[in-house]
GROMACS .gro file of N, CA and C in nm:
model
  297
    1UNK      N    1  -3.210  -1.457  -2.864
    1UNK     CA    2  -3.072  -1.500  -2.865
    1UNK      C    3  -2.986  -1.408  -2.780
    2UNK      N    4  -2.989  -1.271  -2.785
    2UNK     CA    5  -2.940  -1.166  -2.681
    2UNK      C    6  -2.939  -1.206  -2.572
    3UNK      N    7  -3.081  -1.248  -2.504
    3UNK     CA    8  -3.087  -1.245  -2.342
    3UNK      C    9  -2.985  -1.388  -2.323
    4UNK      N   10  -2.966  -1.501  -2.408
    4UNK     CA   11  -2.882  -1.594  -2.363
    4UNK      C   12  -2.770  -1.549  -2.354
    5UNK      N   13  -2.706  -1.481  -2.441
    5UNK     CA   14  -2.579  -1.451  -2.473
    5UNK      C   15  -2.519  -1.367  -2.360
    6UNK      N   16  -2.630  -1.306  -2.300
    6UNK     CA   17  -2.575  -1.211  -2.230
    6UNK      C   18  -2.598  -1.268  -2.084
    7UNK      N   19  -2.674  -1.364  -2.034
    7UNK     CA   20  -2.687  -1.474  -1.903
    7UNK      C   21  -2.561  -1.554  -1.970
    8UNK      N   22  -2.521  -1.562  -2.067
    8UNK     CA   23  -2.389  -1.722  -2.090
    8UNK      C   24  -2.285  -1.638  -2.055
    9UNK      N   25  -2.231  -1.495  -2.077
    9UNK     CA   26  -2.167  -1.421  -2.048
    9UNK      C   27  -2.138  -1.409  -1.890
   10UNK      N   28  -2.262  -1.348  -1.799
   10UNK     CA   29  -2.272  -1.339  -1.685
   10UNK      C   30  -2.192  -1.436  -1.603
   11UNK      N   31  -2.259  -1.539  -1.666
   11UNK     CA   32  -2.224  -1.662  -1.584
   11UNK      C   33  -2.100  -1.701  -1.603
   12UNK      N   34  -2.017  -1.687  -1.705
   12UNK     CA   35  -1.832  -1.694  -1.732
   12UNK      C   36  -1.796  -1.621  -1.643
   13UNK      N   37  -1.854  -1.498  -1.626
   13UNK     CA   38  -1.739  -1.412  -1.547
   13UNK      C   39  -1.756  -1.437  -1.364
   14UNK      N   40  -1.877  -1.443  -1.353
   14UNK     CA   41  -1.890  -1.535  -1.175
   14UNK      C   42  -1.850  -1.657  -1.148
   15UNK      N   43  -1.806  -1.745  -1.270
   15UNK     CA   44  -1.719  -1.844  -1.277
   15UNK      C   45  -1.546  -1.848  -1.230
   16UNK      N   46  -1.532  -1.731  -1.271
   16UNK     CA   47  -1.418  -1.684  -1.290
   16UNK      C   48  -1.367  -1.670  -1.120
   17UNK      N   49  -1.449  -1.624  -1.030
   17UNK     CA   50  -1.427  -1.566  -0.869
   17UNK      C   51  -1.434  -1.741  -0.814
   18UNK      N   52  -1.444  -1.822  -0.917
   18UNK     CA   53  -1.423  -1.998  -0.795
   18UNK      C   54  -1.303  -2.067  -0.819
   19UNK      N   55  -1.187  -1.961  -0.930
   19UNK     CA   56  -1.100  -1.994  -0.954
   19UNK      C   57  -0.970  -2.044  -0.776
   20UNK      N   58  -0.951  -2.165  -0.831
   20UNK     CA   59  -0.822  -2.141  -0.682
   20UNK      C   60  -0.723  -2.069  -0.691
   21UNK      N   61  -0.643  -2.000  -0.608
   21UNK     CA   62  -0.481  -1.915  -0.614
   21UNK      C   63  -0.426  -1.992  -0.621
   22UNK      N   64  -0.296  -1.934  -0.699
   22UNK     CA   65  -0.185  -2.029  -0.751
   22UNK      C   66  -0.159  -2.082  -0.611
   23UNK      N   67  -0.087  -2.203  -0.633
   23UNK     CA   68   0.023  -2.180  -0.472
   23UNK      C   69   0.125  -2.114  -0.463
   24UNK      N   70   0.164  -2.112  -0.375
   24UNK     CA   71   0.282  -2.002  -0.267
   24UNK      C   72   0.422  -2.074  -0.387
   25UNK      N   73   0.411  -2.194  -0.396
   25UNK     CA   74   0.557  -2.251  -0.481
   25UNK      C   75   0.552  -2.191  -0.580
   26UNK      N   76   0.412  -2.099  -0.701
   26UNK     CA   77   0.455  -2.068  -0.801
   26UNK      C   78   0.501  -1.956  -0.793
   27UNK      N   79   0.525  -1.917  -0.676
   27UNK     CA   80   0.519  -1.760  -0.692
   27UNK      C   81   0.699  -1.712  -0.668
   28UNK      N   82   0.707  -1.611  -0.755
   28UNK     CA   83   0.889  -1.568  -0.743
   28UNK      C   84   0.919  -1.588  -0.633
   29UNK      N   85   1.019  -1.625  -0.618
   29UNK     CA   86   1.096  -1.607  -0.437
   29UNK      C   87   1.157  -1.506  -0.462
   30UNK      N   88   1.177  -1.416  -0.359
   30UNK     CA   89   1.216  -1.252  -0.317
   30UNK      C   90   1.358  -1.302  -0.363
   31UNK      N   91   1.472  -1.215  -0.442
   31UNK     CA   92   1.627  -1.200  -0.483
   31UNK      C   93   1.710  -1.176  -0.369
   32UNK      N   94   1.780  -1.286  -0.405
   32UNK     CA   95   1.908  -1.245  -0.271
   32UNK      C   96   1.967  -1.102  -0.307
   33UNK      N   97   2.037  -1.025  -0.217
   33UNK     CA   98   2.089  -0.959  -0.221
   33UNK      C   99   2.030  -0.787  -0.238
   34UNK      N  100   1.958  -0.841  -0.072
   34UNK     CA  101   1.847  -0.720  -0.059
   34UNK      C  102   1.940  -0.606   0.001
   35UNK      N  103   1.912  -0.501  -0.068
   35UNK     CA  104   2.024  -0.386  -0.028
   35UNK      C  105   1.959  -0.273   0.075
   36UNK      N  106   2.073  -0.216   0.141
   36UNK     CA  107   2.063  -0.158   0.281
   36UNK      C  108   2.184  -0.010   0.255
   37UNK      N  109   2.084   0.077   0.206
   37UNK     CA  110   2.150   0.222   0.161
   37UNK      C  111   2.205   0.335   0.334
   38UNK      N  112   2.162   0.237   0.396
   38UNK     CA  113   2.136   0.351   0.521
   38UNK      C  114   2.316   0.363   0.524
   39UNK      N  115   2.421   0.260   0.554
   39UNK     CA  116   2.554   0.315   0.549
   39UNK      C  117   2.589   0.350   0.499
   40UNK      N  118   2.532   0.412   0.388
   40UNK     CA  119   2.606   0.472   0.269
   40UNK      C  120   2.603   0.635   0.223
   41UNK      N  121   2.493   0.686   0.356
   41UNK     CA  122   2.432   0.828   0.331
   41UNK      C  123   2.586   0.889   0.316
   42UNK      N  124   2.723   0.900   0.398
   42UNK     CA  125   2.805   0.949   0.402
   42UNK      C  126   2.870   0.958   0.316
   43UNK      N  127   2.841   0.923   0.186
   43UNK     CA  128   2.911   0.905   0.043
   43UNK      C  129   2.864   0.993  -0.045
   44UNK      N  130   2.740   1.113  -0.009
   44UNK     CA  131   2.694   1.208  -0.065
   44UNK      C  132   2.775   1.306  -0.071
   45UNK      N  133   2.795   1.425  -0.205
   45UNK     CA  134   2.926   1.449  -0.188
   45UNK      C  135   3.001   1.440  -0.228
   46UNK      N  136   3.040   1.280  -0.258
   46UNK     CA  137   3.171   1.238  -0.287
   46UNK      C  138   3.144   1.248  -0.436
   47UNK      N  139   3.270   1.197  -0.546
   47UNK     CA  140   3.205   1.217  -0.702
   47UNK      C  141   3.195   1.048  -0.729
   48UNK      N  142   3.076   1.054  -0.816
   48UNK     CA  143   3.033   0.926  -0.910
   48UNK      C  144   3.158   0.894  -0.982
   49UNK      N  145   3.154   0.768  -0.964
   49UNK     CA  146   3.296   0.687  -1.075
   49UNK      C  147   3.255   0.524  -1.044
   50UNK      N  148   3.344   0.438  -1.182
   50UNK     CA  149   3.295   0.317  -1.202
   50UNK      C  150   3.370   0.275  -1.042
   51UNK      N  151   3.437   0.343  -0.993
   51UNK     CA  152   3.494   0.257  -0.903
   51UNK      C  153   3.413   0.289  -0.788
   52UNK      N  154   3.374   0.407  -0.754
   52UNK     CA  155   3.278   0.442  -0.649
   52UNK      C  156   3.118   0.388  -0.648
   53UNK      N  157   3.064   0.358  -0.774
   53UNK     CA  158   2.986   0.247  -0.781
   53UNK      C  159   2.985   0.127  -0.771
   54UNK      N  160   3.128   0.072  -0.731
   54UNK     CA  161   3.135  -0.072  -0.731
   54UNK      C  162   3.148  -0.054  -0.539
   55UNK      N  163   3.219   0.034  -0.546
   55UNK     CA  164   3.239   0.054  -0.373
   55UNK      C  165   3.112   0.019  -0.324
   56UNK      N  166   3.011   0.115  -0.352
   56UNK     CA  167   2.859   0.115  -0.321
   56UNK      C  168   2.780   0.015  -0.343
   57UNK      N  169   2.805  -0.032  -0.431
   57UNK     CA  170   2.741  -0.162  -0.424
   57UNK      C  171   2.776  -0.286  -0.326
   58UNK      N  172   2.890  -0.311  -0.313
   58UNK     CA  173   2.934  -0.419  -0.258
   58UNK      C  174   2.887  -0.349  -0.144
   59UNK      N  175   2.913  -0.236  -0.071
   59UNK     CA  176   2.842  -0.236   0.083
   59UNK      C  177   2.723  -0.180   0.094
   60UNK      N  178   2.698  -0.222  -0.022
   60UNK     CA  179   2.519  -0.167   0.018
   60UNK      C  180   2.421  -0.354   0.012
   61UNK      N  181   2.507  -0.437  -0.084
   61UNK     CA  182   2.449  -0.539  -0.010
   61UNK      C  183   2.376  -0.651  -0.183
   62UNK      N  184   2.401  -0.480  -0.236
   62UNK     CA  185   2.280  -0.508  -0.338
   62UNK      C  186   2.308  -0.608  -0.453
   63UNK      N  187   2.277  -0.647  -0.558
   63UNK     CA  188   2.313  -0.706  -0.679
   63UNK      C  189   2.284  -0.603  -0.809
   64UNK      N  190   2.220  -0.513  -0.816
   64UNK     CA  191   2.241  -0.405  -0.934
   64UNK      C  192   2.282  -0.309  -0.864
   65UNK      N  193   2.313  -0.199  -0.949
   65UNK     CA  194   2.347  -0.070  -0.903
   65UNK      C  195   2.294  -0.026  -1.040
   66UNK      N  196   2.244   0.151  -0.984
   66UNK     CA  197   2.134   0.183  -1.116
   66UNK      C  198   2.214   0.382  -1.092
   67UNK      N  199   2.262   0.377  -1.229
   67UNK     CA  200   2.288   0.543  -1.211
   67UNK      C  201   2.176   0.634  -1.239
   68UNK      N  202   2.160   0.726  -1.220
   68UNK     CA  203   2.082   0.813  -1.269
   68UNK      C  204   2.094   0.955  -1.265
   69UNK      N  205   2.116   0.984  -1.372
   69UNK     CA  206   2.207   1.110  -1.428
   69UNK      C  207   2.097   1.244  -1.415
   70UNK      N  208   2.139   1.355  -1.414
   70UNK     CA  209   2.045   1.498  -1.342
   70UNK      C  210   1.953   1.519  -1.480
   71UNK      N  211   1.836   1.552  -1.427
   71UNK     CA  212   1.688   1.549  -1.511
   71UNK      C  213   1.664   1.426  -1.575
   72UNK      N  214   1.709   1.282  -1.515
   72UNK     CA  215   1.664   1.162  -1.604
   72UNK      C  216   1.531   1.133  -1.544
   73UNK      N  217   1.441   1.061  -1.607
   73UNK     CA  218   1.361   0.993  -1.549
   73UNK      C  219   1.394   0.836  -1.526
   74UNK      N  220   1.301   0.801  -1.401
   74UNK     CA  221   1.345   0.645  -1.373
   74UNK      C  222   1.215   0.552  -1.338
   75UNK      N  223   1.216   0.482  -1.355
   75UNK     CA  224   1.036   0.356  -1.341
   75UNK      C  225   1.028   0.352  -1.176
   76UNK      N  226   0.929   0.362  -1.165
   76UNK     CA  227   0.897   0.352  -1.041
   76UNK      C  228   0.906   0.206  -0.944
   77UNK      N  229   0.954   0.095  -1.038
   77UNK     CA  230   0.927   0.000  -0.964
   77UNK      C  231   1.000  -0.053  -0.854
   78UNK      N  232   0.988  -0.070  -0.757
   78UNK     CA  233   1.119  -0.156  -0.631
   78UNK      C  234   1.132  -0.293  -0.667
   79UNK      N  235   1.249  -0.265  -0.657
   79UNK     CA  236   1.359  -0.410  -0.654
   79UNK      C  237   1.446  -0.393  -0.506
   80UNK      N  238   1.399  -0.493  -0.452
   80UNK     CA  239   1.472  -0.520  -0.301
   80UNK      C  240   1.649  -0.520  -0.370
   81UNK      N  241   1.686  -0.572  -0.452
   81UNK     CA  242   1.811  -0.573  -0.473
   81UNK      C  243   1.916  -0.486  -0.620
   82UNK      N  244   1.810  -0.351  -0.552
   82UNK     CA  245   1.886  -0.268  -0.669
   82UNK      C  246   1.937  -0.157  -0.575
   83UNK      N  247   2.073  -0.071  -0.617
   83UNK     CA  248   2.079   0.073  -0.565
   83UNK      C  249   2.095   0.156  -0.661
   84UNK      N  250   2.025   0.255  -0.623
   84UNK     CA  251   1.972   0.391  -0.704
   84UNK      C  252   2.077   0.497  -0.665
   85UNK      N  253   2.153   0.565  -0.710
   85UNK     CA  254   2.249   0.631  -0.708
   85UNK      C  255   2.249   0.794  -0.799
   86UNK      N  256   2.155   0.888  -0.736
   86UNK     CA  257   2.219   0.975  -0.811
   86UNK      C  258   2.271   1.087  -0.832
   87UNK      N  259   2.305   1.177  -0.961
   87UNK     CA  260   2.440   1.267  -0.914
   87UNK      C  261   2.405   1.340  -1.016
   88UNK      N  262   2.464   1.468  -0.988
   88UNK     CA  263   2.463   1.594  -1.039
   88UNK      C  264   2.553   1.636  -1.195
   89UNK      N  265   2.537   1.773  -1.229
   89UNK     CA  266   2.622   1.768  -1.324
   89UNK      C  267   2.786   1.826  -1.331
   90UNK      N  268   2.797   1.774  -1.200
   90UNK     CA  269   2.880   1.782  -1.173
   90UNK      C  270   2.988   1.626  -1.131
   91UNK      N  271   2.909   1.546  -1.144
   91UNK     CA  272   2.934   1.378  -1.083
   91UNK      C  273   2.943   1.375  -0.997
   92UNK      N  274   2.873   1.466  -0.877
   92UNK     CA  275   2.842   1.497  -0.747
   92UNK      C  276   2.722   1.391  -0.705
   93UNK      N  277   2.763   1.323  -0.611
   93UNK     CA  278   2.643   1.200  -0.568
   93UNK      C  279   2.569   1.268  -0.473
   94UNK      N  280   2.411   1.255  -0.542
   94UNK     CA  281   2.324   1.394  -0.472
   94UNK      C  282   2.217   1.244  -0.368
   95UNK      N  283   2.218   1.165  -0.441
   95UNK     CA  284   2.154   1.095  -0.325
   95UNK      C  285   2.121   0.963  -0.328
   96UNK      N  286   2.123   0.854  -0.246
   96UNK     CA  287   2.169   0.697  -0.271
   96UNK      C  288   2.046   0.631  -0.170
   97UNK      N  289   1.995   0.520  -0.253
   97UNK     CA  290   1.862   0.472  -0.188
   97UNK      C  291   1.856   0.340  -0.311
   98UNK      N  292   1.745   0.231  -0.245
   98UNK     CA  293   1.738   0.120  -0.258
   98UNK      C  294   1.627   0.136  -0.341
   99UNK      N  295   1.627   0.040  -0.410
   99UNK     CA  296   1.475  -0.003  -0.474
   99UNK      C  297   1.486   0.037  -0.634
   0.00000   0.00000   0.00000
């Protein structure tokens, strides 16, 4: 009974590699509002505020804006339409980038 179980096994999982790929329609479409940090290096410096984050956002392009406060940790993942913003303990904006 073993040796079947373990050929009925085999054979599920090489089954598995004749699967077709989804199509291209199921797949997310990329988020508008892919952001572009490069005009914004000149804002380092300046101090963090709700209003200086809204500044930054609107000309960075993006649809989130993400703070991140001194010794935080943050997920590694990119989002074409996030900006990463962050600042010291001082509300000193230490450095501004996408993703």
């Amino acid at each position: 009974m073993k040796p079947f179980l373990t050929c009925a096994a085999a054979a599920s999982l090489g089954l598995g590699g004749c699967m077709a790929p989804a199509p291209a329609e199921d797949l997310p479409a990329m988020l508008e509002g892919t952001c572009n940090a490069e005009p914004l290096q000149s804002h380092i410096g300046h101090k963090a505020s709700a209003a200086s984050g809204a500044e930054l956002l609107r000309l960075a392009g993006a649809r989130t804006l993400r703070w991140v406060p001194p010794r935080s940790a943050v997920t590694m993942d990119y989002r074409a339409d996030r900006l990463t913003v962050s600042y010291d303990d001082d509300y000193t904006i230490v450095r501004i980038s996408c993703g």
